[in-house]
PDB file of C-alpha atoms in Angstrom:
ATOM      1  CA  MET D   1      -0.209  -0.066   0.052  1.00  0.00           C
ATOM      2  CA  THR D   2       1.662   3.770  -0.788  1.00  0.00           C
ATOM      3  CA  ALA D   3       2.113   5.918   1.850  1.00  0.00           C
ATOM      4  CA  GLU D   4      -0.829   7.908   0.154  1.00  0.00           C
ATOM      5  CA  SER D   5      -3.191   5.221   0.129  1.00  0.00           C
ATOM      6  CA  ASN D   6      -2.707   4.526   3.773  1.00  0.00           C
ATOM      7  CA  SER D   7      -2.689   8.000   4.445  1.00  0.00           C
ATOM      8  CA  SER D   8      -6.637   8.206   3.071  1.00  0.00           C
ATOM      9  CA  HIS D   9      -7.682   5.090   4.871  1.00  0.00           C
ATOM     10  CA  MET D  10      -6.593   6.717   7.971  1.00  0.00           C
ATOM     11  CA  SER D  11      -7.963   9.871   7.103  1.00  0.00           C
ATOM     12  CA  CYS D  12     -11.569   8.521   6.370  1.00  0.00           C
ATOM     13  CA  ASP D  13     -12.536   5.883   9.051  1.00  0.00           C
ATOM     14  CA  VAL D  14     -15.632   3.365   7.776  1.00  0.00           C
ATOM     15  CA  TYR D  15     -15.007   0.879  10.130  1.00  0.00           C
ATOM     16  CA  LYS D  16     -16.705   1.988  13.118  1.00  0.00           C
ATOM     17  CA  ASP D  17     -20.750   1.524  14.618  1.00  0.00           C
ATOM     18  CA  LEU D  18     -20.150  -2.132  14.305  1.00  0.00           C
ATOM     19  CA  GLU D  19     -21.488  -2.943  17.609  1.00  0.00           C
ATOM     20  CA  PRO D  20     -25.374  -3.482  16.493  1.00  0.00           C
ATOM     21  CA  PHE D  21     -24.565  -5.457  13.616  1.00  0.00           C
ATOM     22  CA  THR D  22     -23.228  -7.960  16.113  1.00  0.00           C
ATOM     23  CA  TYR D  23     -26.305  -8.449  18.513  1.00  0.00           C
ATOM     24  CA  PHE D  24     -27.883  -9.708  15.107  1.00  0.00           C
ATOM     25  CA  TYR D  25     -24.945 -12.003  14.403  1.00  0.00           C
ATOM     26  CA  TYR D  26     -25.207 -13.600  17.723  1.00  0.00           C
ATOM     27  CA  LEU D  27     -28.750 -14.062  17.273  1.00  0.00           C
ATOM     28  CA  ILE D  28     -28.084 -15.182  13.846  1.00  0.00           C
ATOM     29  CA  PHE D  29     -25.479 -17.847  15.461  1.00  0.00           C
ATOM     30  CA  LEU D  30     -27.415 -19.188  18.178  1.00  0.00           C
ATOM     31  CA  VAL D  31     -30.515 -20.000  16.081  1.00  0.00           C
ATOM     32  CA  GLY D  32     -28.106 -21.418  13.244  1.00  0.00           C
ATOM     33  CA  PHE D  33     -26.300 -23.581  15.494  1.00  0.00           C
ATOM     34  CA  PHE D  34     -28.523 -25.355  17.178  1.00  0.00           C
ATOM     35  CA  GLY D  35     -30.318 -25.844  13.919  1.00  0.00           C
ATOM     36  CA  SER D  36     -27.528 -27.061  12.383  1.00  0.00           C
ATOM     37  CA  CYS D  37     -26.902 -29.300  14.762  1.00  0.00           C
ATOM     38  CA  PHE D  38     -30.654 -30.666  14.914  1.00  0.00           C
ATOM     39  CA  ALA D  39     -29.632 -31.172  11.074  1.00  0.00           C
ATOM     40  CA  LEU D  40     -26.822 -33.344  10.998  1.00  0.00           C
ATOM     41  CA  TRP D  41     -28.343 -35.567  13.664  1.00  0.00           C
ATOM     42  CA  ALA D  42     -31.564 -36.171  11.274  1.00  0.00           C
ATOM     43  CA  PHE D  43     -29.068 -36.386   8.298  1.00  0.00           C
ATOM     44  CA  THR D  44     -26.845 -39.149  10.109  1.00  0.00           C
ATOM     45  CA  ARG D  45     -29.759 -41.923  10.102  1.00  0.00           C
ATOM     46  CA  LYS D  46     -28.655 -43.905   7.038  1.00  0.00           C
ATOM     47  CA  ASP D  47     -31.078 -43.624   4.157  1.00  0.00           C
ATOM     48  CA  ASN D  48     -30.358 -45.909   1.497  1.00  0.00           C
ATOM     49  CA  ASN D  49     -32.662 -44.017  -1.055  1.00  0.00           C
ATOM     50  CA  GLN D  50     -30.801 -40.807  -0.752  1.00  0.00           C
ATOM     51  CA  LYS D  51     -31.931 -38.730  -3.604  1.00  0.00           C
ATOM     52  CA  CYS D  52     -29.905 -35.659  -5.658  1.00  0.00           C
ATOM     53  CA  THR D  53     -31.630 -33.508  -3.463  1.00  0.00           C
ATOM     54  CA  SER D  54     -30.917 -34.397   0.038  1.00  0.00           C
ATOM     55  CA  ILE D  55     -27.072 -34.887  -0.775  1.00  0.00           C
ATOM     56  CA  TYR D  56     -27.395 -31.145  -1.999  1.00  0.00           C
ATOM     57  CA  LEU D  57     -29.016 -29.974   1.228  1.00  0.00           C
ATOM     58  CA  ILE D  58     -26.199 -32.248   3.306  1.00  0.00           C
ATOM     59  CA  ASN D  59     -23.605 -30.301   1.010  1.00  0.00           C
ATOM     60  CA  LEU D  60     -25.451 -27.125   2.286  1.00  0.00           C
ATOM     61  CA  LEU D  61     -25.403 -27.845   5.454  1.00  0.00           C
ATOM     62  CA  VAL D  62     -21.399 -28.873   5.494  1.00  0.00           C
ATOM     63  CA  ALA D  63     -21.215 -24.877   4.552  1.00  0.00           C
ATOM     64  CA  ASP D  64     -23.420 -24.261   7.311  1.00  0.00           C
ATOM     65  CA  PHE D  65     -21.459 -25.492   9.745  1.00  0.00           C
ATOM     66  CA  LEU D  66     -18.254 -23.345   8.586  1.00  0.00           C
ATOM     67  CA  LEU D  67     -19.897 -20.724   8.650  1.00  0.00           C
ATOM     68  CA  THR D  68     -20.942 -21.129  12.299  1.00  0.00           C
ATOM     69  CA  LEU D  69     -17.248 -21.791  13.106  1.00  0.00           C
ATOM     70  CA  ALA D  70     -16.511 -18.387  11.539  1.00  0.00           C
ATOM     71  CA  LEU D  71     -19.242 -15.631  12.984  1.00  0.00           C
ATOM     72  CA  PRO D  72     -17.763 -15.457  16.353  1.00  0.00           C
ATOM     73  CA  PHE D  73     -14.088 -14.085  15.125  1.00  0.00           C
ATOM     74  CA  LYS D  74     -16.004 -11.732  13.432  1.00  0.00           C
ATOM     75  CA  ILE D  75     -18.320 -11.009  16.390  1.00  0.00           C
ATOM     76  CA  ALA D  76     -15.488 -10.530  18.741  1.00  0.00           C
ATOM     77  CA  VAL D  77     -13.618  -8.385  15.983  1.00  0.00           C
ATOM     78  CA  ASP D  78     -16.778  -6.005  14.874  1.00  0.00           C
ATOM     79  CA  LEU D  79     -17.094  -5.595  19.278  1.00  0.00           C
ATOM     80  CA  GLY D  80     -13.280  -4.551  19.264  1.00  0.00           C
ATOM     81  CA  VAL D  81     -12.798  -7.310  21.721  1.00  0.00           C
ATOM     82  CA  ALA D  82     -10.582  -9.093  19.357  1.00  0.00           C
ATOM     83  CA  PRO D  83      -6.791  -9.024  20.273  1.00  0.00           C
ATOM     84  CA  TRP D  84      -4.408  -7.651  17.356  1.00  0.00           C
ATOM     85  CA  ARG D  85      -3.312 -11.642  16.571  1.00  0.00           C
ATOM     86  CA  LEU D  86      -7.044 -12.548  16.416  1.00  0.00           C
ATOM     87  CA  LYS D  87      -7.745  -9.720  13.853  1.00  0.00           C
ATOM     88  CA  ILE D  88      -5.343 -11.122  11.538  1.00  0.00           C
ATOM     89  CA  PHE D  89      -6.851 -14.118  11.850  1.00  0.00           C
ATOM     90  CA  HIS D  90      -9.995 -13.079  11.070  1.00  0.00           C
ATOM     91  CA  CYS D  91      -9.072 -10.642   7.808  1.00  0.00           C
ATOM     92  CA  GLN D  92      -6.808 -14.019   6.750  1.00  0.00           C
ATOM     93  CA  VAL D  93      -9.150 -17.147   7.480  1.00  0.00           C
ATOM     94  CA  THR D  94     -12.687 -16.291   8.974  1.00  0.00           C
ATOM     95  CA  ALA D  95     -13.959 -13.775   6.912  1.00  0.00           C
ATOM     96  CA  CYS D  96     -12.962 -15.868   4.032  1.00  0.00           C
ATOM     97  CA  ILE D  97     -14.970 -18.723   5.249  1.00  0.00           C
ATOM     98  CA  ILE D  98     -18.319 -16.671   5.400  1.00  0.00           C
ATOM     99  CA  TYR D  99     -17.843 -15.910   1.620  1.00  0.00           C
ATOM    100  CA  ILE D 100     -17.093 -19.812   0.538  1.00  0.00           C
ATOM    101  CA  ASN D 101     -20.128 -20.578   2.720  1.00  0.00           C
ATOM    102  CA  MET D 102     -22.151 -17.715   0.794  1.00  0.00           C
ATOM    103  CA  TYR D 103     -21.815 -19.117  -2.566  1.00  0.00           C
ATOM    104  CA  ILE D 104     -21.706 -22.667  -1.569  1.00  0.00           C
ATOM    105  CA  SER D 105     -25.243 -21.907  -0.237  1.00  0.00           C
ATOM    106  CA  ILE D 106     -26.018 -20.051  -3.479  1.00  0.00           C
ATOM    107  CA  ILE D 107     -24.842 -23.083  -6.217  1.00  0.00           C
ATOM    108  CA  PHE D 108     -26.151 -25.645  -4.537  1.00  0.00           C
ATOM    109  CA  LEU D 109     -29.771 -23.765  -3.922  1.00  0.00           C
ATOM    110  CA  GLY D 110     -29.437 -23.599  -7.348  1.00  0.00           C
ATOM    111  CA  PHE D 111     -29.099 -27.457  -7.871  1.00  0.00           C
ATOM    112  CA  VAL D 112     -31.830 -27.670  -5.144  1.00  0.00           C
ATOM    113  CA  SER D 113     -34.115 -26.037  -7.716  1.00  0.00           C
ATOM    114  CA  MET D 114     -32.726 -27.671 -10.819  1.00  0.00           C
ATOM    115  CA  ASP D 115     -33.058 -31.031  -9.290  1.00  0.00           C
ATOM    116  CA  ARG D 116     -37.017 -30.007  -8.231  1.00  0.00           C
ATOM    117  CA  TYR D 117     -37.859 -29.016 -11.555  1.00  0.00           C
ATOM    118  CA  LEU D 118     -36.356 -32.315 -12.797  1.00  0.00           C
ATOM    119  CA  GLN D 119     -38.928 -35.015 -10.255  1.00  0.00           C
ATOM    120  CA  THR D 120     -41.292 -33.398 -12.154  1.00  0.00           C
ATOM    121  CA  VAL D 121     -40.220 -33.803 -15.854  1.00  0.00           C
ATOM    122  CA  GLU D 122     -39.793 -37.959 -16.778  1.00  0.00           C
ATOM    123  CA  SER D 123     -37.259 -37.980 -19.456  1.00  0.00           C
ATOM    124  CA  ALA D 124     -34.390 -40.599 -20.297  1.00  0.00           C
ATOM    125  CA  LYS D 125     -32.061 -37.526 -21.218  1.00  0.00           C
ATOM    126  CA  LEU D 126     -32.083 -36.325 -17.882  1.00  0.00           C
ATOM    127  CA  TYR D 127     -32.242 -39.403 -15.609  1.00  0.00           C
ATOM    128  CA  GLN D 128     -28.072 -39.384 -15.560  1.00  0.00           C
ATOM    129  CA  ILE D 129     -27.749 -36.312 -14.114  1.00  0.00           C
ATOM    130  CA  GLN D 130     -30.873 -36.900 -11.353  1.00  0.00           C
ATOM    131  CA  LYS D 131     -28.274 -40.287  -9.895  1.00  0.00           C
ATOM    132  CA  ARG D 132     -26.689 -39.692  -6.757  1.00  0.00           C
ATOM    133  CA  GLY D 133     -23.252 -40.318  -8.610  1.00  0.00           C
ATOM    134  CA  PHE D 134     -23.803 -37.247 -10.583  1.00  0.00           C
ATOM    135  CA  ALA D 135     -25.136 -35.125  -7.476  1.00  0.00           C
ATOM    136  CA  LYS D 136     -21.802 -36.219  -5.250  1.00  0.00           C
ATOM    137  CA  MET D 137     -19.585 -35.736  -8.499  1.00  0.00           C
ATOM    138  CA  ILE D 138     -20.941 -32.148  -8.891  1.00  0.00           C
ATOM    139  CA  SER D 139     -20.996 -31.159  -5.592  1.00  0.00           C
ATOM    140  CA  THR D 140     -16.934 -32.276  -5.304  1.00  0.00           C
ATOM    141  CA  VAL D 141     -16.581 -29.957  -8.608  1.00  0.00           C
ATOM    142  CA  VAL D 142     -18.170 -27.140  -6.322  1.00  0.00           C
ATOM    143  CA  TRP D 143     -16.114 -27.359  -3.684  1.00  0.00           C
ATOM    144  CA  ALA D 144     -13.114 -27.527  -5.463  1.00  0.00           C
ATOM    145  CA  LEU D 145     -14.267 -24.389  -7.457  1.00  0.00           C
ATOM    146  CA  VAL D 146     -15.440 -22.499  -4.759  1.00  0.00           C
ATOM    147  CA  LEU D 147     -12.059 -23.158  -2.546  1.00  0.00           C
ATOM    148  CA  SER D 148      -9.995 -22.381  -5.816  1.00  0.00           C
ATOM    149  CA  ILE D 149     -11.259 -19.267  -5.728  1.00  0.00           C
ATOM    150  CA  MET D 150     -11.344 -18.418  -1.846  1.00  0.00           C
ATOM    151  CA  VAL D 151      -8.376 -19.874  -0.843  1.00  0.00           C
ATOM    152  CA  PRO D 152      -5.877 -17.938  -2.347  1.00  0.00           C
ATOM    153  CA  ASN D 153      -7.090 -14.802  -0.475  1.00  0.00           C
ATOM    154  CA  MET D 154      -5.830 -16.984   2.861  1.00  0.00           C
ATOM    155  CA  LEU D 155      -2.731 -17.879   1.859  1.00  0.00           C
ATOM    156  CA  ILE D 156      -1.271 -14.041   0.095  1.00  0.00           C
ATOM    157  CA  PRO D 157       1.309 -12.766   2.165  1.00  0.00           C
ATOM    158  CA  ILE D 158      -0.010  -9.565   3.780  1.00  0.00           C
ATOM    159  CA  ASN D 159       1.518  -6.465   5.029  1.00  0.00           C
ATOM    160  CA  ASP D 160       2.949  -5.774   8.709  1.00  0.00           C
ATOM    161  CA  ILE D 161       1.185  -2.947   9.647  1.00  0.00           C
ATOM    162  CA  PRO D 162       1.183  -1.156  12.983  1.00  0.00           C
ATOM    163  CA  GLU D 163      -1.063  -2.258  15.300  1.00  0.00           C
ATOM    164  CA  ARG D 164      -4.069   0.004  15.961  1.00  0.00           C
ATOM    165  CA  GLU D 165      -7.375   0.502  17.431  1.00  0.00           C
ATOM    166  CA  ILE D 166      -9.673   0.277  14.338  1.00  0.00           C
ATOM    167  CA  VAL D 167      -8.508  -1.531  10.926  1.00  0.00           C
ATOM    168  CA  GLY D 168     -10.122  -3.291   7.977  1.00  0.00           C
ATOM    169  CA  CYS D 169      -8.755  -6.493   6.178  1.00  0.00           C
ATOM    170  CA  ILE D 170      -8.320  -4.744   3.205  1.00  0.00           C
ATOM    171  CA  ASP D 171      -5.487  -2.469   4.878  1.00  0.00           C
ATOM    172  CA  PHE D 172      -4.080  -5.601   5.397  1.00  0.00           C
ATOM    173  CA  LYS D 173      -3.962  -6.966   1.601  1.00  0.00           C
ATOM    174  CA  GLN D 174      -0.405  -6.342  -0.505  1.00  0.00           C
ATOM    175  CA  LYS D 175      -1.159  -4.940  -4.019  1.00  0.00           C
ATOM    176  CA  ILE D 176      -1.195  -9.147  -5.344  1.00  0.00           C
ATOM    177  CA  GLY D 177      -3.696  -9.566  -2.327  1.00  0.00           C
ATOM    178  CA  ARG D 178      -5.877  -6.814  -3.538  1.00  0.00           C
ATOM    179  CA  ASP D 179      -5.741  -7.610  -6.878  1.00  0.00           C
ATOM    180  CA  TRP D 180      -6.852 -11.511  -6.269  1.00  0.00           C
ATOM    181  CA  HIS D 181      -9.668  -9.413  -3.944  1.00  0.00           C
ATOM    182  CA  VAL D 182     -11.120  -7.764  -7.294  1.00  0.00           C
ATOM    183  CA  LEU D 183     -11.137 -10.512  -9.265  1.00  0.00           C
ATOM    184  CA  THR D 184     -12.656 -12.780  -6.773  1.00  0.00           C
ATOM    185  CA  ASN D 185     -15.288 -10.408  -6.644  1.00  0.00           C
ATOM    186  CA  PHE D 186     -15.870 -10.428  -9.906  1.00  0.00           C
ATOM    187  CA  ILE D 187     -15.895 -14.341 -10.464  1.00  0.00           C
ATOM    188  CA  SER D 188     -18.436 -14.638  -7.354  1.00  0.00           C
ATOM    189  CA  ILE D 189     -20.633 -12.105  -8.993  1.00  0.00           C
ATOM    190  CA  ALA D 190     -20.877 -14.076 -12.182  1.00  0.00           C
ATOM    191  CA  ILE D 191     -21.122 -17.363  -9.846  1.00  0.00           C
ATOM    192  CA  PHE D 192     -24.224 -15.036  -8.304  1.00  0.00           C
ATOM    193  CA  PHE D 193     -25.698 -14.272 -11.837  1.00  0.00           C
ATOM    194  CA  ASN D 194     -25.602 -17.696 -13.335  1.00  0.00           C
ATOM    195  CA  CYS D 195     -27.031 -19.619 -10.349  1.00  0.00           C
ATOM    196  CA  SER D 196     -29.723 -16.604 -10.444  1.00  0.00           C
ATOM    197  CA  CYS D 197     -30.647 -17.696 -14.015  1.00  0.00           C
ATOM    198  CA  ILE D 198     -30.676 -21.529 -12.630  1.00  0.00           C
ATOM    199  CA  ILE D 199     -33.488 -20.357 -10.298  1.00  0.00           C
ATOM    200  CA  LEU D 200     -35.697 -18.597 -11.989  1.00  0.00           C
ATOM    201  CA  ILE D 201     -35.523 -20.877 -15.197  1.00  0.00           C
ATOM    202  CA  SER D 202     -36.472 -23.829 -12.958  1.00  0.00           C
ATOM    203  CA  ASN D 203     -38.912 -21.704 -11.378  1.00  0.00           C
ATOM    204  CA  CYS D 204     -40.529 -20.792 -14.927  1.00  0.00           C
ATOM    205  CA  LEU D 205     -40.489 -24.312 -15.970  1.00  0.00           C
ATOM    206  CA  MET D 206     -41.771 -25.321 -12.801  1.00  0.00           C
ATOM    207  CA  ILE D 207     -44.596 -22.772 -13.428  1.00  0.00           C
ATOM    208  CA  LYS D 208     -45.235 -24.191 -16.898  1.00  0.00           C
ATOM    209  CA  SER D 209     -45.742 -27.803 -15.860  1.00  0.00           C
ATOM    210  CA  LEU D 210     -48.314 -26.397 -12.949  1.00  0.00           C
ATOM    211  CA  TYR D 211     -50.222 -24.811 -15.937  1.00  0.00           C
ATOM    212  CA  LYS D 212     -50.024 -27.806 -18.198  1.00  0.00           C
ATOM    213  CA  ASN D 213     -51.481 -29.810 -15.755  1.00  0.00           C
ATOM    214  CA  LYS D 214     -53.932 -27.954 -13.910  1.00  0.00           C
ATOM    215  CA  ASP D 215     -56.977 -29.995 -14.986  1.00  0.00           C
ATOM    216  CA  CYS D 216     -55.343 -33.276 -14.100  1.00  0.00           C
ATOM    217  CA  GLU D 217     -55.635 -35.669 -10.107  1.00  0.00           C
ATOM    218  CA  GLU D 218     -51.670 -34.643 -10.292  1.00  0.00           C
ATOM    219  CA  PHE D 219     -52.315 -30.754 -10.005  1.00  0.00           C
ATOM    220  CA  GLU D 220     -52.090 -30.898  -6.031  1.00  0.00           C
ATOM    221  CA  ASN D 221     -48.788 -32.827  -5.956  1.00  0.00           C
ATOM    222  CA  PHE D 222     -47.211 -30.122  -8.836  1.00  0.00           C
ATOM    223  CA  LYS D 223     -48.629 -27.283  -6.490  1.00  0.00           C
ATOM    224  CA  GLU D 224     -46.703 -28.289  -3.679  1.00  0.00           C
ATOM    225  CA  ALA D 225     -43.935 -28.661  -5.816  1.00  0.00           C
ATOM    226  CA  LEU D 226     -44.226 -25.031  -7.359  1.00  0.00           C
ATOM    227  CA  VAL D 227     -44.901 -23.435  -3.419  1.00  0.00           C
ATOM    228  CA  LYS D 228     -41.300 -25.413  -1.932  1.00  0.00           C
ATOM    229  CA  ILE D 229     -39.369 -24.003  -5.206  1.00  0.00           C
ATOM    230  CA  LEU D 230     -40.841 -20.377  -4.880  1.00  0.00           C
ATOM    231  CA  LEU D 231     -39.748 -20.834  -1.141  1.00  0.00           C
ATOM    232  CA  VAL D 232     -36.091 -21.302  -1.992  1.00  0.00           C
ATOM    233  CA  THR D 233     -36.743 -18.273  -4.712  1.00  0.00           C
ATOM    234  CA  ALA D 234     -38.091 -15.789  -1.735  1.00  0.00           C
ATOM    235  CA  GLY D 235     -35.064 -16.859   0.284  1.00  0.00           C
ATOM    236  CA  TYR D 236     -32.664 -16.512  -2.550  1.00  0.00           C
ATOM    237  CA  ILE D 237     -34.003 -13.207  -3.023  1.00  0.00           C
ATOM    238  CA  VAL D 238     -33.876 -11.547   0.400  1.00  0.00           C
ATOM    239  CA  CYS D 239     -30.861 -13.309   1.679  1.00  0.00           C
ATOM    240  CA  PHE D 240     -28.431 -12.733  -1.440  1.00  0.00           C
ATOM    241  CA  LEU D 241     -29.926 -10.325  -3.953  1.00  0.00           C
ATOM    242  CA  PRO D 242     -29.061  -7.046  -1.779  1.00  0.00           C
ATOM    243  CA  TYR D 243     -25.766  -7.895  -1.276  1.00  0.00           C
ATOM    244  CA  HIS D 244     -24.777  -8.018  -4.683  1.00  0.00           C
ATOM    245  CA  ILE D 245     -26.082  -5.292  -5.763  1.00  0.00           C
ATOM    246  CA  VAL D 246     -23.712  -3.179  -2.998  1.00  0.00           C
ATOM    247  CA  ARG D 247     -21.060  -5.355  -3.513  1.00  0.00           C
ATOM    248  CA  ILE D 248     -19.599  -3.729  -7.050  1.00  0.00           C
ATOM    249  CA  PRO D 249     -20.213  -0.054  -5.571  1.00  0.00           C
ATOM    250  CA  TYR D 250     -17.886  -1.092  -2.518  1.00  0.00           C
ATOM    251  CA  THR D 251     -15.375  -2.703  -4.131  1.00  0.00           C
ATOM    252  CA  LEU D 252     -14.809  -0.021  -5.993  1.00  0.00           C
ATOM    253  CA  SER D 253     -14.715   2.433  -2.324  1.00  0.00           C
ATOM    254  CA  GLN D 254     -12.201  -0.422  -1.380  1.00  0.00           C
ATOM    255  CA  ASN D 255      -9.755   0.369  -4.257  1.00  0.00           C
ATOM    256  CA  ASP D 256      -9.961   3.744  -3.957  1.00  0.00           C
ATOM    257  CA  VAL D 257     -12.245   4.164  -7.292  1.00  0.00           C
ATOM    258  CA  ILE D 258     -14.616   6.117  -5.245  1.00  0.00           C
ATOM    259  CA  THR D 259     -12.908   8.345  -2.899  1.00  0.00           C
ATOM    260  CA  ASP D 260     -15.425  10.556  -1.114  1.00  0.00           C
ATOM    261  CA  CYS D 261     -15.629   9.259   2.174  1.00  0.00           C
ATOM    262  CA  ASN D 262     -18.961   9.774   3.088  1.00  0.00           C
ATOM    263  CA  LEU D 263     -20.008   7.531  -0.296  1.00  0.00           C
ATOM    264  CA  LYS D 264     -17.437   5.270   1.291  1.00  0.00           C
ATOM    265  CA  GLN D 265     -18.985   5.346   4.853  1.00  0.00           C
ATOM    266  CA  THR D 266     -22.092   4.693   3.632  1.00  0.00           C
ATOM    267  CA  LEU D 267     -21.508   1.808   0.821  1.00  0.00           C
ATOM    268  CA  PHE D 268     -19.685  -0.062   4.236  1.00  0.00           C
ATOM    269  CA  HIS D 269     -22.764   0.558   6.280  1.00  0.00           C
ATOM    270  CA  ALA D 270     -24.502  -0.923   3.365  1.00  0.00           C
ATOM    271  CA  LYS D 271     -22.228  -3.369   3.043  1.00  0.00           C
ATOM    272  CA  GLU D 272     -22.256  -4.582   6.495  1.00  0.00           C
ATOM    273  CA  THR D 273     -26.332  -4.748   6.337  1.00  0.00           C
ATOM    274  CA  THR D 274     -26.636  -6.815   3.383  1.00  0.00           C
ATOM    275  CA  LEU D 275     -24.021  -9.165   4.698  1.00  0.00           C
ATOM    276  CA  LEU D 276     -25.998  -9.376   7.583  1.00  0.00           C
ATOM    277  CA  LEU D 277     -28.865 -10.693   5.356  1.00  0.00           C
ATOM    278  CA  SER D 278     -26.720 -12.800   3.523  1.00  0.00           C
ATOM    279  CA  VAL D 279     -25.308 -15.042   6.499  1.00  0.00           C
ATOM    280  CA  SER D 280     -29.204 -15.442   7.825  1.00  0.00           C
ATOM    281  CA  ASN D 281     -29.550 -18.250   4.902  1.00  0.00           C
ATOM    282  CA  LEU D 282     -28.035 -20.054   8.549  1.00  0.00           C
ATOM    283  CA  CYS D 283     -31.295 -19.315   9.729  1.00  0.00           C
ATOM    284  CA  PHE D 284     -33.034 -19.756   6.502  1.00  0.00           C
ATOM    285  CA  ASP D 285     -31.779 -23.632   6.334  1.00  0.00           C
ATOM    286  CA  PRO D 286     -33.002 -25.897   8.135  1.00  0.00           C
ATOM    287  CA  ILE D 287     -36.941 -24.684   7.007  1.00  0.00           C
ATOM    288  CA  LEU D 288     -35.298 -26.240   3.296  1.00  0.00           C
ATOM    289  CA  TYR D 289     -34.189 -29.010   5.069  1.00  0.00           C
ATOM    290  CA  TYR D 290     -38.045 -29.334   6.716  1.00  0.00           C
ATOM    291  CA  PHE D 291     -39.329 -29.067   3.028  1.00  0.00           C
ATOM    292  CA  PHE D 292     -37.069 -30.412   1.073  1.00  0.00           C
ATOM    293  CA  SER D 293     -35.885 -33.728   2.761  1.00  0.00           C
ATOM    294  CA  LYS D 294     -37.992 -36.455   4.103  1.00  0.00           C
ATOM    295  CA  THR D 295     -35.132 -37.736   6.030  1.00  0.00           C
ATOM    296  CA  PHE D 296     -35.656 -34.768   8.465  1.00  0.00           C
ATOM    297  CA  ARG D 297     -38.998 -34.544   8.265  1.00  0.00           C
ATOM    298  CA  SER D 298     -39.542 -37.855   9.600  1.00  0.00           C
ATOM    299  CA  LYS D 299     -36.720 -37.389  12.293  1.00  0.00           C
ATOM    300  CA  ILE D 300     -38.628 -34.418  13.402  1.00  0.00           C
ATOM    301  CA  ALA D 301     -42.329 -36.332  13.220  1.00  0.00           C
ATOM    302  CA  LYS D 302     -40.361 -39.052  15.270  1.00  0.00           C
ATOM    303  CA  THR D 303     -39.013 -37.470  17.810  1.00  0.00           C
ATOM    304  CA  PHE D 304     -42.124 -35.647  18.880  1.00  0.00           C
ATOM    305  CA  SER D 305     -44.424 -38.344  19.079  1.00  0.00           C
ATOM    306  CA  ILE D 306     -41.620 -40.066  21.029  1.00  0.00           C
ATOM    307  CA  LYS D 307     -42.383 -37.021  23.382  1.00  0.00           C
ATOM    308  CA  LYS D 308     -46.027 -37.289  23.103  1.00  0.00           C
ATOM    309  CA  GLU D 309     -46.200 -40.310  23.584  1.00  0.00           C
ATOM    310  CA  VAL D 310     -44.339 -39.909  26.699  1.00  0.00           C
ATOM    311  CA  ARG D 311     -45.784 -37.210  27.919  1.00  0.00           C
ATOM    312  CA  SER D 312     -49.101 -39.680  27.371  1.00  0.00           C
ATOM    313  CA  VAL D 313     -47.715 -42.166  29.380  1.00  0.00           C
ATOM    314  CA  ASN D 314     -46.721 -40.018  32.637  1.00  0.00           C
ATOM    315  CA  SER D 315     -50.071 -38.661  32.487  1.00  0.00           C
ATOM    316  CA  GLY D 316     -51.341 -42.072  32.395  1.00  0.00           C
ATOM    317  CA  ILE D 317     -49.082 -43.127  35.179  1.00  0.00           C
ATOM    318  CA  ALA D 318     -49.935 -40.252  37.509  1.00  0.00           C
ATOM    319  CA  VAL D 319     -54.117 -40.745  37.187  1.00  0.00           C
ATOM    320  CA  CYS D 320     -53.317 -44.347  38.250  1.00  0.00           C
ATOM    321  CA  GLU D 321     -51.430 -43.210  41.405  1.00  0.00           C
ATOM    322  CA  THR D 322     -54.168 -40.395  42.265  1.00  0.00           C
ATOM    323  CA  ALA D 323     -56.670 -43.268  42.123  1.00  0.00           C
ATOM    324  CA  LEU D 324     -54.924 -45.479  44.612  1.00  0.00           C
TER     325      LEU D 324
END
């Protein structure tokens, strides 16, 4: 970083007033952690008839656990209680994990939407991509792709800057790190728009299928499928669209293409607000597990039915003891 650039960052302090965000992150962490733990417990049940959708949801769950590991570090840094070395670790590692979760989630939500549509189509040509083997192969490719984009942000050497109270992650990056950061942002935006197209196309084709079969006996099944895919679409839009609207101008402000201090501060807080929405997918995902995984639903039903039976037995015993 040049002296002029460093002076610019020091004179325009955008990394402040983050404490209010931490309360929401803490709430998301608690809800998401317990939801993910319950999902893990449900998915550990062996299912020999596991479909592509379940495999995609399990990958989504793995990404959610990575996010739960990263959030406490962000909370500590944003509260201003993290020591200097922890700030460096957050900027190099856990901040990248947050983005790994985001784009893994975006991609697999696209696959879930596509698979929901394919389940309504009886086609020999499409049969192969609905097999478990294909789902596992494409999942491996997705993880390799996202990690190859994000991990270099962890590995590229950083600047050794003097310790100070307020610092942004971009301040640690050398020129090569900044350049890769910008490239990563534009690749990530491309991933977002491609997955958005998949979800939009799947949704439109599902509506078309529903319209064609509106007079047949299977109408209710198609209607239920449409409700599910609309649920994915709504969650996708709320969680991820606002962030990607803000991301390009915010990236320009990080690299001093945008130099107005007030605008930089506005863009930073807009980025933090929309990032909070993106992270909230940690709370939204257990709802998806319930609607799209029979294993998850049956586990919940079994758990609560057992509890209900236990309460009934205990009540019966209490009544008998009272009568005696």
